[in-house]
Short mmCIF file of C-alpha atoms and ligand atoms in Angstrom, two decimals:
data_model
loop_
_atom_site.label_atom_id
_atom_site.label_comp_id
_atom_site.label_asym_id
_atom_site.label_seq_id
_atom_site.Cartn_x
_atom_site.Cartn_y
_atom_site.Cartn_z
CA UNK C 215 -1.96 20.59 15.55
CA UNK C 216 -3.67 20.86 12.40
CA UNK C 217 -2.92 18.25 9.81
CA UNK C 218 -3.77 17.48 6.21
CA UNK C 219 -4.27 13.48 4.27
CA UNK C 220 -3.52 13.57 0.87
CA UNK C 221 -5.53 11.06 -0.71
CA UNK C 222 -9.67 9.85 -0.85
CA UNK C 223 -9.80 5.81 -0.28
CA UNK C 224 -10.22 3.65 2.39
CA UNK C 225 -6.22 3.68 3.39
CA UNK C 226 -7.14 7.56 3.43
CA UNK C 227 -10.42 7.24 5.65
CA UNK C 228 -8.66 5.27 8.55
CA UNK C 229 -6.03 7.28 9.00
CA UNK C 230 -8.32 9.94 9.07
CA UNK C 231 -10.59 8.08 11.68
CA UNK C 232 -6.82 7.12 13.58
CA UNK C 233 -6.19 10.91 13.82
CA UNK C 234 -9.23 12.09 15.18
CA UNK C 235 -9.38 10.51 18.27
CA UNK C 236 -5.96 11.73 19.38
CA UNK C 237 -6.00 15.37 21.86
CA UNK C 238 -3.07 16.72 19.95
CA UNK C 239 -5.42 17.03 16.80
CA UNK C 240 -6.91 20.20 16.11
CA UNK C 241 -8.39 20.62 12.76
CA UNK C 242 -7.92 17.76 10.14
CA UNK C 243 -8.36 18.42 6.40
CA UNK C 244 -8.26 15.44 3.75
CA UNK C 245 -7.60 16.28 0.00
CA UNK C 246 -9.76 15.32 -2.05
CA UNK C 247 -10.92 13.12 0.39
CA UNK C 248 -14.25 10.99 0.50
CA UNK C 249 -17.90 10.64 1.61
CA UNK C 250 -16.52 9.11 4.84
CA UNK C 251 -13.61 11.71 5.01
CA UNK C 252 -16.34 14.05 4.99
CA UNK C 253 -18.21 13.60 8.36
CA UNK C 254 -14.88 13.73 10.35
CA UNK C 255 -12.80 15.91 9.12
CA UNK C 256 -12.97 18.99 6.17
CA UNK C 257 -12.79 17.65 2.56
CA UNK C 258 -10.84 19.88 0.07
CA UNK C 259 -11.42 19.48 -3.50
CA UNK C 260 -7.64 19.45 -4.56
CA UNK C 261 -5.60 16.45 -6.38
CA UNK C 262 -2.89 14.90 -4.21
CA UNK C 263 -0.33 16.17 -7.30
CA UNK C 264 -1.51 19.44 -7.31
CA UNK C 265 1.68 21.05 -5.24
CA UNK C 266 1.29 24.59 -5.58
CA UNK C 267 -3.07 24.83 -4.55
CA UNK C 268 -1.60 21.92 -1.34
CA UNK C 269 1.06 24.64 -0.72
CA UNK C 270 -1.77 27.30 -0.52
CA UNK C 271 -3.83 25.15 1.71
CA UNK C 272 -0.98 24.54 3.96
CA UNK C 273 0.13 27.92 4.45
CA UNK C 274 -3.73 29.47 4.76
CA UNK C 275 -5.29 26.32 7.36
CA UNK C 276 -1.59 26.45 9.12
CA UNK C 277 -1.30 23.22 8.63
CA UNK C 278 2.12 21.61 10.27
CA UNK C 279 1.70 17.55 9.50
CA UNK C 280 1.28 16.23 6.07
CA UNK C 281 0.72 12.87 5.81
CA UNK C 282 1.01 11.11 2.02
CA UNK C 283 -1.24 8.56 1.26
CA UNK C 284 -0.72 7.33 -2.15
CA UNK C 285 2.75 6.90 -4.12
CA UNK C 286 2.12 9.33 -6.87
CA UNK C 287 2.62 12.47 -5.33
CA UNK C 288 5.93 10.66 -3.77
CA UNK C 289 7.14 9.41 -6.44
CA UNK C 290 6.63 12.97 -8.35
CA UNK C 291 8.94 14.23 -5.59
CA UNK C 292 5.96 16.45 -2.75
CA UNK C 293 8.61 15.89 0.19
CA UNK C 294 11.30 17.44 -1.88
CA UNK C 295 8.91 20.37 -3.29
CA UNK C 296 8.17 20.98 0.48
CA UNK C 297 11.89 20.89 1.05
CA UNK C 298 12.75 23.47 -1.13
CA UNK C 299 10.19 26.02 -0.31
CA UNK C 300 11.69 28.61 2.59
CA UNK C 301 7.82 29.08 3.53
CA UNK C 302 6.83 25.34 3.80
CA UNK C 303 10.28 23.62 4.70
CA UNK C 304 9.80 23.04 7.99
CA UNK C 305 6.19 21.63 7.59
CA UNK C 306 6.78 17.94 8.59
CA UNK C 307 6.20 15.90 5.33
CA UNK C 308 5.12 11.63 6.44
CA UNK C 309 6.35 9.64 2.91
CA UNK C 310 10.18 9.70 1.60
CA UNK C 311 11.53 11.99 -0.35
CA UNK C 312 11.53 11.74 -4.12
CA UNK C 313 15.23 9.55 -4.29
CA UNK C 314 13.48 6.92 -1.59
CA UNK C 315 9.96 6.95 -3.55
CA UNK C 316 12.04 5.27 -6.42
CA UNK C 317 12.13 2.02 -5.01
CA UNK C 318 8.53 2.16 -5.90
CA UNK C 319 8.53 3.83 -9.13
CA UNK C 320 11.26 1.81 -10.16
CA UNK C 321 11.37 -1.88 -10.37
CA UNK C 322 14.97 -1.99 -11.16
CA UNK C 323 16.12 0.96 -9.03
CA UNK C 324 14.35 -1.37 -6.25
CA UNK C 325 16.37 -4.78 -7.05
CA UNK C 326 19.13 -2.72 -7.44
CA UNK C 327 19.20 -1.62 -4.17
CA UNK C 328 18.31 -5.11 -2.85
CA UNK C 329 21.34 -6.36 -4.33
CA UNK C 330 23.31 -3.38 -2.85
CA UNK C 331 22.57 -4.30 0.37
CA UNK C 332 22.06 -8.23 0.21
CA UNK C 333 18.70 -8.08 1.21
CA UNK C 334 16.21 -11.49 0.36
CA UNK C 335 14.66 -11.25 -3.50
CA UNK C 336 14.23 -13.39 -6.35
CA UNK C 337 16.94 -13.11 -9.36
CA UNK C 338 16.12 -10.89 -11.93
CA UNK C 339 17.41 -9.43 -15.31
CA UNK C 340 16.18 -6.11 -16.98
CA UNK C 341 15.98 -5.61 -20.47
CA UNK C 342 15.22 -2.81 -22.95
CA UNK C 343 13.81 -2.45 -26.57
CA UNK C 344 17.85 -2.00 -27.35
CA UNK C 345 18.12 -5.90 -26.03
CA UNK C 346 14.94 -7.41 -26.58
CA UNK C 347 16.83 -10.89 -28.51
CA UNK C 348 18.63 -11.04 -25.01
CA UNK C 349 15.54 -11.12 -23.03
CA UNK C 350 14.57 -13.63 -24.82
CA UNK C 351 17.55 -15.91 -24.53
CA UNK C 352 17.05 -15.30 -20.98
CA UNK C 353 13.71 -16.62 -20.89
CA UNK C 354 14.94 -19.27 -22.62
CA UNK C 355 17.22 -20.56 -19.72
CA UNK C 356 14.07 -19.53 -17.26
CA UNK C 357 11.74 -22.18 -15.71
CA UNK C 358 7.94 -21.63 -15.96
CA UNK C 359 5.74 -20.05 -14.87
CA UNK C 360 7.88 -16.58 -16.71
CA UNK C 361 7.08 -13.31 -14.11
CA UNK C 362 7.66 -9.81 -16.27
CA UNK C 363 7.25 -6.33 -14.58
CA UNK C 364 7.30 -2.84 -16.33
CA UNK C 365 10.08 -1.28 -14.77
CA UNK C 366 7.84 2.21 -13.79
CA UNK C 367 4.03 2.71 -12.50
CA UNK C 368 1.67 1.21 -14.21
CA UNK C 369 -1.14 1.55 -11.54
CA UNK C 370 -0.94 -2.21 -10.31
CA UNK C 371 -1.02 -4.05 -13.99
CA UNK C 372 2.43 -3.89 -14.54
CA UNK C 373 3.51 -7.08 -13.52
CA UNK C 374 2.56 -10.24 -15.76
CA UNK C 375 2.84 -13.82 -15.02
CA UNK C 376 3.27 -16.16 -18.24
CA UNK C 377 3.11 -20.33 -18.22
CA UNK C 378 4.11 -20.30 -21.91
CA UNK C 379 7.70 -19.52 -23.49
CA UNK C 380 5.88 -17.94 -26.64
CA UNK C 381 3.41 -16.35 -24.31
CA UNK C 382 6.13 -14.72 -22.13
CA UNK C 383 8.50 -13.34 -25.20
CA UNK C 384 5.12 -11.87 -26.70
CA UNK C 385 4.28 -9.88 -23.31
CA UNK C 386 7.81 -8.79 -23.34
CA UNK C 387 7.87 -7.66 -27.01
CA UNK C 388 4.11 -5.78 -26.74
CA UNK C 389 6.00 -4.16 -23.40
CA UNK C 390 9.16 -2.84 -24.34
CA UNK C 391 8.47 -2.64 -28.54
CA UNK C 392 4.87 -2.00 -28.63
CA UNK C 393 5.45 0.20 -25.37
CA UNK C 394 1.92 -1.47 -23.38
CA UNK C 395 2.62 0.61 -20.18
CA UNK C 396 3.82 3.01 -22.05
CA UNK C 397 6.97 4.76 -20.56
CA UNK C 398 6.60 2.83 -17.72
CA UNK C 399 7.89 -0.74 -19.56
CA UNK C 400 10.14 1.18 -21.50
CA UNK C 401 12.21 -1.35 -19.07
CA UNK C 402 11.09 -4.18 -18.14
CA UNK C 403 12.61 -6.55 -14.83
CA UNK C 404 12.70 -10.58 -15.95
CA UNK C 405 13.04 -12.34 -12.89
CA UNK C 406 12.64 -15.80 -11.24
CA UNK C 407 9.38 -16.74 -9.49
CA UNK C 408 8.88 -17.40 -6.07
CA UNK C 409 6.53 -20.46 -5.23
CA UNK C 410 5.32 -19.37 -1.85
CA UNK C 411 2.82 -17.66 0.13
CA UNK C 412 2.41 -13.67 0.44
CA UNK C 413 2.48 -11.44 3.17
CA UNK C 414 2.99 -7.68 3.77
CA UNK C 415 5.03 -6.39 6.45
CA UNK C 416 4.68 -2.76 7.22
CA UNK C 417 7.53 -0.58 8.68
CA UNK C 418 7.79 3.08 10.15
CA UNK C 419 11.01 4.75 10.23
CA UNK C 420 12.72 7.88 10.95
CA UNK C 421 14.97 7.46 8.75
CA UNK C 422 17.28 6.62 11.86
CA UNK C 423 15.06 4.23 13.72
CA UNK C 424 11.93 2.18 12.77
CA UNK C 425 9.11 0.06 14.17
CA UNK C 426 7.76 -3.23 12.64
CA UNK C 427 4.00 -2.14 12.29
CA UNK C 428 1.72 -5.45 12.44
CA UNK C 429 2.15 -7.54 9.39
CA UNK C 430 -0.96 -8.02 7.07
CA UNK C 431 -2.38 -10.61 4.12
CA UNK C 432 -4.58 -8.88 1.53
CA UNK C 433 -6.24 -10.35 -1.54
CA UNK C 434 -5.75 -9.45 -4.62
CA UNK C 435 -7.93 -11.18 -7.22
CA UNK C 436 -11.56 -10.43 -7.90
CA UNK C 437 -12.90 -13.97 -8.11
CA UNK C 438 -13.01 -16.65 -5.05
CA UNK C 439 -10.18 -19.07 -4.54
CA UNK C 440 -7.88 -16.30 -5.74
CA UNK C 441 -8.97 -16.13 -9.53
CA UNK C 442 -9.70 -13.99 -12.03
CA UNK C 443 -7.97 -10.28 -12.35
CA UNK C 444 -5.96 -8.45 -10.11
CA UNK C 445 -7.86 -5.30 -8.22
CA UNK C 446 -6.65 -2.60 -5.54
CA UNK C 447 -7.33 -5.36 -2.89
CA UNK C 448 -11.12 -7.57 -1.89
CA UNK C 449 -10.08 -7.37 1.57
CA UNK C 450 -7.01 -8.09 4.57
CA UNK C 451 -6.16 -9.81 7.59
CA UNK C 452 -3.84 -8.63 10.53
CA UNK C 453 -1.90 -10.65 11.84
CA UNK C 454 -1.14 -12.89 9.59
CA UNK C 455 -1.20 -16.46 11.52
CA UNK C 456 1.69 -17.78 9.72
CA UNK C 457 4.00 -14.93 10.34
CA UNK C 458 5.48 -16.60 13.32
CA UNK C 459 7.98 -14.97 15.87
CA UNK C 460 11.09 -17.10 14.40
CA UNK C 461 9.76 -16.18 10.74
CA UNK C 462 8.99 -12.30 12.14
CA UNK C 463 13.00 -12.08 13.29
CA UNK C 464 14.21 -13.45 9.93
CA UNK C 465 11.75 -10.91 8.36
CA UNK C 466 13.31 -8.16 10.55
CA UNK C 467 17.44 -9.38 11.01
CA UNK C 468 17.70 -10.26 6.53
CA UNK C 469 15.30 -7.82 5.55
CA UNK C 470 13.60 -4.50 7.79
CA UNK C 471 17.27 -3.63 8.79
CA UNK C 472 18.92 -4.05 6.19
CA UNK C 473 16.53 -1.96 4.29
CA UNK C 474 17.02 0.88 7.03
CA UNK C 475 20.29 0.62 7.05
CA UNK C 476 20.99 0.45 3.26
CA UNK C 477 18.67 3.82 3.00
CA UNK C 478 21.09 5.93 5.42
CA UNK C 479 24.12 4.24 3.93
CA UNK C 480 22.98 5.80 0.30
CA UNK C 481 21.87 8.57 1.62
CA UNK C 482 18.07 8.23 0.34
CA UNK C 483 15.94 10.30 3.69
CA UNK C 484 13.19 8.38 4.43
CA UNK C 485 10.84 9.36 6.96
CA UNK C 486 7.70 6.98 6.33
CA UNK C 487 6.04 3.94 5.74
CA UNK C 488 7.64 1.03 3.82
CA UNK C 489 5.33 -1.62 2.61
CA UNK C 490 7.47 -4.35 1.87
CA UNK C 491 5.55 -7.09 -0.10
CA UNK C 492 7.20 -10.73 0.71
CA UNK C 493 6.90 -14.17 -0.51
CA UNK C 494 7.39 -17.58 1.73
CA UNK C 495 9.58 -19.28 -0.14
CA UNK C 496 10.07 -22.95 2.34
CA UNK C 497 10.90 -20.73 5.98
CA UNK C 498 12.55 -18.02 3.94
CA UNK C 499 11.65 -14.51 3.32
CA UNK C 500 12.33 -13.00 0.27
CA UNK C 501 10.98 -9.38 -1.23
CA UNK C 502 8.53 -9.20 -3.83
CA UNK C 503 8.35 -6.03 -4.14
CA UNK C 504 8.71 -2.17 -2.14
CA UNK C 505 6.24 0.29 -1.89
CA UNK C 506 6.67 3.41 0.02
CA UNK C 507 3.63 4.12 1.55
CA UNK C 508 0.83 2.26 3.55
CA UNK C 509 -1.15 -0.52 2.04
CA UNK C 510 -5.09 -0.36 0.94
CA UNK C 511 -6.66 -2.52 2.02
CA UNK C 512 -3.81 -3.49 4.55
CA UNK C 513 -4.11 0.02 6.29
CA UNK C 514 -7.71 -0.59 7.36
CA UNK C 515 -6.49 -3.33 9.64
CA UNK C 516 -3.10 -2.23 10.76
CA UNK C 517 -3.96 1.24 12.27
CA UNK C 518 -7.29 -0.13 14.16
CA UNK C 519 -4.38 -2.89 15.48
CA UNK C 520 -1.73 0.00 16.59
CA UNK C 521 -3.01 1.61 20.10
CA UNK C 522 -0.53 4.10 20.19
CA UNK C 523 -1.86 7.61 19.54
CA UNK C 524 -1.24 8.44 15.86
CA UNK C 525 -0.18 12.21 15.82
CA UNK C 526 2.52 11.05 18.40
CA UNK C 527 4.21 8.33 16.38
CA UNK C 528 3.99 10.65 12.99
CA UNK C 529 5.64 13.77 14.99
CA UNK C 530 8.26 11.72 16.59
CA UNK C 531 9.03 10.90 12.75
CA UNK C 532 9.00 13.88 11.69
CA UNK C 533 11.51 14.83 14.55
CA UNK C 534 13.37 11.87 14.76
CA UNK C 535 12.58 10.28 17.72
CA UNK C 536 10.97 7.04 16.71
CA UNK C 537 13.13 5.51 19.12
CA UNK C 538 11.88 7.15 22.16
CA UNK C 539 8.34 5.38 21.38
CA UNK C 540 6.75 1.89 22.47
CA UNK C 541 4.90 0.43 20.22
CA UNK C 542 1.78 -0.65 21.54
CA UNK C 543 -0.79 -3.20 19.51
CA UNK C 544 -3.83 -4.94 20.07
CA UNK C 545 -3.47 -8.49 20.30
CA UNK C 546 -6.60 -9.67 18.39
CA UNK C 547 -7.10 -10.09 14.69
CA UNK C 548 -8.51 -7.44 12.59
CA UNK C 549 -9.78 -8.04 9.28
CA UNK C 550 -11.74 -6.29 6.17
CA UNK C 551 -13.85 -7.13 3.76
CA UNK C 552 -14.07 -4.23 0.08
CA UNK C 553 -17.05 -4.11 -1.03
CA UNK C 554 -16.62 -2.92 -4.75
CA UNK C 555 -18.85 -2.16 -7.60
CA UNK C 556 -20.45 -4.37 -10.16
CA UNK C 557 -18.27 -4.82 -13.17
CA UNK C 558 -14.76 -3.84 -11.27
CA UNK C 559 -11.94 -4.26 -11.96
CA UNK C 560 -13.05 -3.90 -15.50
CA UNK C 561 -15.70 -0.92 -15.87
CA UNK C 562 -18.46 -0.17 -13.91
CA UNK C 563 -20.84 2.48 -13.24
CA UNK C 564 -20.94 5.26 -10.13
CA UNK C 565 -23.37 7.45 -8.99
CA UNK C 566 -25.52 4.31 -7.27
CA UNK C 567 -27.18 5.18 -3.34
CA UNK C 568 -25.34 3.22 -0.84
CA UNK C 569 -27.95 2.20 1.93
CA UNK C 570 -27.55 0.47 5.35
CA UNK C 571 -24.16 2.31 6.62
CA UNK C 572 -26.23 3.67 9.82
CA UNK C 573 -26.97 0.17 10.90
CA UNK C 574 -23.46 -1.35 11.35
CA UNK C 575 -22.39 -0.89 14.52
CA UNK C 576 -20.07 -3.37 15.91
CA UNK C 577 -17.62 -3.20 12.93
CA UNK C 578 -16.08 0.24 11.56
CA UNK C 579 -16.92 1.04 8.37
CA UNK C 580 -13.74 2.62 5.63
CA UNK C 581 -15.27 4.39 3.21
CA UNK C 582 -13.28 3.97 -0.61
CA UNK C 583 -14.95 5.28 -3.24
CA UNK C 584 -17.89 6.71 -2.20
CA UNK C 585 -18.73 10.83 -2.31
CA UNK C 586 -21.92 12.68 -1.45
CA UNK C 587 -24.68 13.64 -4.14
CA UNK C 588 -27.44 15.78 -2.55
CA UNK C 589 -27.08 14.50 1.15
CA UNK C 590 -26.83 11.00 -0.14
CA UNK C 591 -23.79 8.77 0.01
CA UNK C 592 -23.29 7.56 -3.46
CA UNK C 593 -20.83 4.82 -4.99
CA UNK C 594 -17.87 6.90 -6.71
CA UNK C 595 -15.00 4.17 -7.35
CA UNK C 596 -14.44 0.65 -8.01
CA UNK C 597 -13.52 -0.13 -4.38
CA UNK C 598 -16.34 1.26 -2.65
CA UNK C 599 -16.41 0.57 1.37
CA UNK C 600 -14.50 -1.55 3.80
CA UNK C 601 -16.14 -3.18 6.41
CA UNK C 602 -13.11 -3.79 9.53
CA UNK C 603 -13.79 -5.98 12.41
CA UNK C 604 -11.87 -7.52 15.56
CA UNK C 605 -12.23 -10.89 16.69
CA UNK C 606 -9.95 -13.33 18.90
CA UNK C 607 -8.83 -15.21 15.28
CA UNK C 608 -9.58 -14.30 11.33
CA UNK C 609 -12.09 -16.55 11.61
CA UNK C 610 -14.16 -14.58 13.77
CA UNK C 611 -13.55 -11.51 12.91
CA UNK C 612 -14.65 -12.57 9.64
CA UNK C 613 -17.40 -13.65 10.50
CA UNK C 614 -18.48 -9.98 11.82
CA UNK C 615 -17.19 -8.47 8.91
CA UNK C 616 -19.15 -11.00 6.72
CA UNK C 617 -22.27 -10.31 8.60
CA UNK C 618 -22.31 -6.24 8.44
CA UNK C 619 -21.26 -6.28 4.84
CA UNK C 620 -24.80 -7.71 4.15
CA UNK C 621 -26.39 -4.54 5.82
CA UNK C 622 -25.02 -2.65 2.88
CA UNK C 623 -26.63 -2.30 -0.45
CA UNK C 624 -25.78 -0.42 -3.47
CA UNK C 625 -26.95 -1.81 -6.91
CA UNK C 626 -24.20 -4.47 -8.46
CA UNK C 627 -22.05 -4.82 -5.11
CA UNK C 628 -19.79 -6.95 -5.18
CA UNK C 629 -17.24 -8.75 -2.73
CA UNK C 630 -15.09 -12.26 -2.24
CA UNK C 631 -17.29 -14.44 0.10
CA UNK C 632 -13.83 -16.67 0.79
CA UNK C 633 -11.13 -14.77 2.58
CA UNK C 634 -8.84 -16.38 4.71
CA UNK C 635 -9.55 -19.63 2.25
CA UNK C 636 -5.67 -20.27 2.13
CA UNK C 637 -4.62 -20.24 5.81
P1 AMP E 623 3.65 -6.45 -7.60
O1 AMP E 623 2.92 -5.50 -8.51
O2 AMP E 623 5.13 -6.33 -7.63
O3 AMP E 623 3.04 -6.47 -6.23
O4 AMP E 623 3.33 -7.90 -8.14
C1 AMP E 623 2.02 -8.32 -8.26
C2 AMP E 623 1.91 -9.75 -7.83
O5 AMP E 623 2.67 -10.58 -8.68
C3 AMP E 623 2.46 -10.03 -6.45
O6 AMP E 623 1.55 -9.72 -5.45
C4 AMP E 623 2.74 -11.50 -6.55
O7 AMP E 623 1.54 -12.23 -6.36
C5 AMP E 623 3.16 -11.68 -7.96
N1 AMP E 623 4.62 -11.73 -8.08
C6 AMP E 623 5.46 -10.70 -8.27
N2 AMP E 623 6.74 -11.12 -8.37
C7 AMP E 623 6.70 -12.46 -8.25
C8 AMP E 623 7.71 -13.48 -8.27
N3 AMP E 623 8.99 -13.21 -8.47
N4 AMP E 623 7.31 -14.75 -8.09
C9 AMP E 623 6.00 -15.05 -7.93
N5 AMP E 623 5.02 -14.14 -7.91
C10 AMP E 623 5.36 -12.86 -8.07
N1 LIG E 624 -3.17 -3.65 -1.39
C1 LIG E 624 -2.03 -3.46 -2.16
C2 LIG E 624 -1.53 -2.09 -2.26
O1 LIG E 624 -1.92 -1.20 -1.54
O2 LIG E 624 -0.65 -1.87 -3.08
#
């Protein structure tokens, strides 16, 4: 089978790396791809909303698998495009279709939808520039700390977390009146926040079925001790040692099926990932947030976990026959550390040589943002490389990961010396 990734990061890269070792696989194309996307499979130069050159590629390479990496082109509706094209309908599309990508490119649509179907989430309110005075009464009768999200994408920086009243009606005046995010806080969600510790569960379904993929912690914040701005993700664990069995079946029984479920019963198709970000609130469960695709850097320790052969599980979603599969995992812990470049998450510079790849060799090596300039392998993002290793706990596999990142060199890398700090 031939089978084209839309997308070029690390997320990207490992499922790319997943794919090629299965039989099934014939030729594998990644668009646009990356440096590391490069040496196994064939690079396209064509952006993952770009529908009509993908179509062309599809139809010329015969491509019959399609997996979506990022939310964009989901959220802009690729399944659906696919859907209605007599040439390309029955090419099997991985991500949900354009209805299901909302509860990612909607805030509001998402709670909704929790509510719907009683699933675990904090209270909320949303507001508009029409009822600005009531958002602020409702801050009012809020506790601090005051947690604000633009309603639409706003590529991670949507969501704000205030200690100060003034503060908080300020962020939601510049959102909604001053339009920060721009269309994407034309509404903004107001909603109570969860004093707990995060986690990421991932889920594949069929749309009829699913399977709990192995859960995953990731780290947000550029500086150590979990400081300083947010980024793409410094770097994840899998499994995450607090996620016990009792706290995985509360995860699954008030949350995964209900979420299934509640997509059939409204009639949203769904044949994907679901990322569901969650908070530990005491031994409770509750959603932060959906996103309907795989995590980065989560991805680059839940596929090296999953032993199952990849084009098998993605074709029995696309036919609907997730059920007829065991899930098989690997039992140890897997965990990654980004190396990103100097400056990021605020600006930074590209084009520097990254040295030392060829002398890792007992951890596997993601590449981000990286791309080739005459033969070399040069930096080309913020989140550069991710170095994934296995070891009997976090600790150790940290340790590996730790220890190959410091064969790499590119001028201003950067990465957080202290995962794992909190658990
Ligand atoms: P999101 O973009 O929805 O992932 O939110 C970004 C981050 O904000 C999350 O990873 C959490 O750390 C934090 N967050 C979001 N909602 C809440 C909440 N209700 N309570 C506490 N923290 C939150
Ligand atoms: N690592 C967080 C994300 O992929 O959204």
């Amino acid at each position: 089978m031939n089978i084209l990734i839309l997308g070029s990061g690390g997320r990207e890269h490992t499922f790319a790396w997943k794919l090629a070792q299965s039989k099934k696989l014939s030729k594998l194309f990644v668009a646009p791809g990356n440096a590391g996307t490069d040496n196994i499979a064939t690079n396209v130069p064509i952006g993952v909303n770009d529908f009509q050159e993908i179509k062309k590629l599809v139809l010329k390479e015969n491509i019959q698998l399609v997996v979506v990496g990022p939310e964009d082109p989901l959220v802009n509706g690729i399944h659906d495009f696919f859907l209605a094209d007599a040439e390309i309908k029955n090419i099997a599309v991985i991500g949900p279709e354009k209805l299901a990508a909302t509860l990612e490119g909607s805030k509001e649509f998402a709670k909704e939808f929790m509510m719907r179907h009683q699933i675990p989430t904090a209270q909320y309110k949303s507001f508009t520039s029409e009822t600005v005075e009531e958002g602020f009464k409702f801050l009012e009768q809020l506790n601090p700390p005051y947690v604000l999200k633009a309603d639409g994408l706003a590529a991670g920086k949507g969501v704000v977390i205030l200690n100060d009243l003034d503060d908080a009606k300020n962020e939601l005046k510049s959102m909604l009146v001053d339009k920060k995010f721009g269309s994407a806080s034309a509404t903004v969600v107001i909603e109570e926040f969860l004093d707990g510790i995060e986690l990421s569960v991932f889920v594949l379904t069929d749309g009829d079925s699913y399977k709990v993929l192995p859960t995953a912690k990731d780290y947000k914040r550029i500086g150590e001790g979990d400081t300083g701005l947010n980024t793409g993700g410094m770097g994840a664990i899998s499994p995450v040692p607090f996620a016990s069995k009792a706290f995985m079946d509360k995860i699954e029984q008030r949350i995964v099926k209900p979420t299934v479920e509640g997509l059939k019963m409204d009639n949203m198709p769904y044949k994907g990932f679901i990322f569901i970000g969650l908070i530990k609130v005491g031994d409770d469960p509750k959603v932060i947030e959906y996103n309907v695709r795989m995590g980065d850097p989560e991805t680059e320790v839940v596929l090296p976990r999953i032993q199952n052969d990849l084009v098998d599980l993605l074709q029995a979603v696309a036919d609907q026959k997730l059920a007829e599969i065991e899930l098989q995992l690997d039992e140890r812990t897997a965990t990654t550390v980004m190396t990103v470049s100097g400056g990021y998450p605020g600006s930074y510079e590209k084009g520097k040589e990254i040295t030392g790849i060829e002398s890792i060799k007992d951890s596997l090596v993601f590449h981000a943002g990286t791309t080739l300039k005459e033969g070399k392998v040069v930096t080309n993002g913020g989140r550069v490389m991710a170095i994934t290793s296995f070891g009997s706990d976090f600790k150790t596999a940290l340790s590996k990961s730790y220890e190959n990142v410091e064969k790499i060199s590119f001028e201003g890398m950067n990465y957080r010396k202290d995962l794992g700090f909190d658990l």
